Amino acid sequence: MATAPNSSVVRLAERTLLLSVDFEDWHQLVRRRAGDPGWAQPGPALARQTDVTLSLLDSLGVRCTFFVLGMSGRSHPELVRTIAAAGHEIACHGDQHLPVHVQTADEFAADLGAARSTIEQITGVQPVGYRAPAFSILRAQAPWAYPALVREGFAYDASECDSFVIRDRIAPATVSPHPIAGSDLWEYPVAVWRAGRLRLPVGGASYWSFTPTPIVLRGLRQVGAGGGLYLHPHELDSQPLRPMLGTGVTVARRRQAWLRTGRRNVARLRAADTLRAIAAEHRLITYGEAHAQLSTRVPART
Ligand SMILES: [Zn+2]
């Protein structure tokens, strides 16, 4: 009997969250921000941080999505291959970690293409998921970003984060997974607990550092199925971060880098335990798995 697609979509099971790691070399990024001429040199800790991350995920019995930064992938291709071999989804975090809205449309397309091709060369698989650096996509200044993602073969975006620290953001209508209007893309936002005028991004490890775990858990229950979680490899490592700046960095920038490092070291102390607490009461899946379920239209009964 003939079937026809209708508009009803499959829903994720209750207590299901989407887990991700933004795979980037913290040392490279902090050195570049500080103006260190040697910033492009691979950092000394990403291999150890990745090992720790993979061990923790393995102990929890979960697979997650790694949004791989292109330039970090080229510096550490063996780590990306190890992650993929462990069964995790490899997605894309752009190439140079430049905010979307500070690029032109052509620059963004080139950055995206470079990252996609790096990931394909390393893994042999085309990534279908994208996360913008610093959640910088939802801005009025970058209306060309979503069409560019579609042209590069992406199926979903995971860059919406309704956080008070993201200036000039366009507050999304919903913090649940949804098709992006006027596009073939789906959006998977970071879990943000909305209570009245309160916006608490309970999905990010950097926020877990100042939010008591029971509040994080309560917020995630309120967000519901499909909320997005994100971490970084450096947030799960027990070794403290040090920026290791070279000579040639000004005193002022050196001071700023150490301030940022201090904040990251505080966040680092609680991320693993908070993730364990979340995993104890939620099923954690990859974004790709969620997308496979949600983007499937249910055939009409005949
Ligand atoms: Zn990032």
PDB file of N, CA and C and ligand atoms in Angstrom, residues 22 24 29 93 97 132-134 232, ligand 1:
ATOM      1  N   ASP A  22      34.149  19.803  21.940  1.00  0.00           N
ATOM      2  CA  ASP A  22      34.774  20.656  20.930  1.00  0.00           C
ATOM      3  C   ASP A  22      36.268  20.352  20.952  1.00  0.00           C
ATOM      4  N   GLU A  24      39.729  20.962  20.189  1.00  0.00           N
ATOM      5  CA  GLU A  24      40.616  22.055  19.795  1.00  0.00           C
ATOM      6  C   GLU A  24      41.801  22.075  20.746  1.00  0.00           C
ATOM      7  N   LEU A  29      45.144  28.137  20.857  1.00  0.00           N
ATOM      8  CA  LEU A  29      44.193  29.251  20.855  1.00  0.00           C
ATOM      9  C   LEU A  29      44.563  30.325  21.863  1.00  0.00           C
ATOM     10  N   HIS A  93      34.113  21.950  13.491  1.00  0.00           N
ATOM     11  CA  HIS A  93      34.101  23.160  14.331  1.00  0.00           C
ATOM     12  C   HIS A  93      34.739  24.333  13.587  1.00  0.00           C
ATOM     13  N   HIS A  97      38.961  28.732  13.983  1.00  0.00           N
ATOM     14  CA  HIS A  97      38.309  29.208  15.212  1.00  0.00           C
ATOM     15  C   HIS A  97      38.108  30.720  15.190  1.00  0.00           C
ATOM     16  N   ALA A 132      29.689  26.402  15.324  1.00  0.00           N
ATOM     17  CA  ALA A 132      30.471  27.622  15.117  1.00  0.00           C
ATOM     18  C   ALA A 132      31.364  27.891  16.323  1.00  0.00           C
ATOM     19  N   PRO A 133      32.582  28.396  16.084  1.00  0.00           N
ATOM     20  CA  PRO A 133      33.433  28.811  17.200  1.00  0.00           C
ATOM     21  C   PRO A 133      32.711  29.823  18.084  1.00  0.00           C
ATOM     22  N   ALA A 134      32.758  29.595  19.375  1.00  0.00           N
ATOM     23  CA  ALA A 134      32.149  30.509  20.358  1.00  0.00           C
ATOM     24  C   ALA A 134      30.665  30.765  20.085  1.00  0.00           C
ATOM     25  N   HIS A 232      35.221  20.505  26.547  1.00  0.00           N
ATOM     26  CA  HIS A 232      36.475  20.564  25.798  1.00  0.00           C
ATOM     27  C   HIS A 232      37.434  19.560  26.429  1.00  0.00           C
TER      28      HIS A 232
HETATM   29 ZN    ZN B   1      35.822  26.191  20.170  1.00  0.00          ZN
END
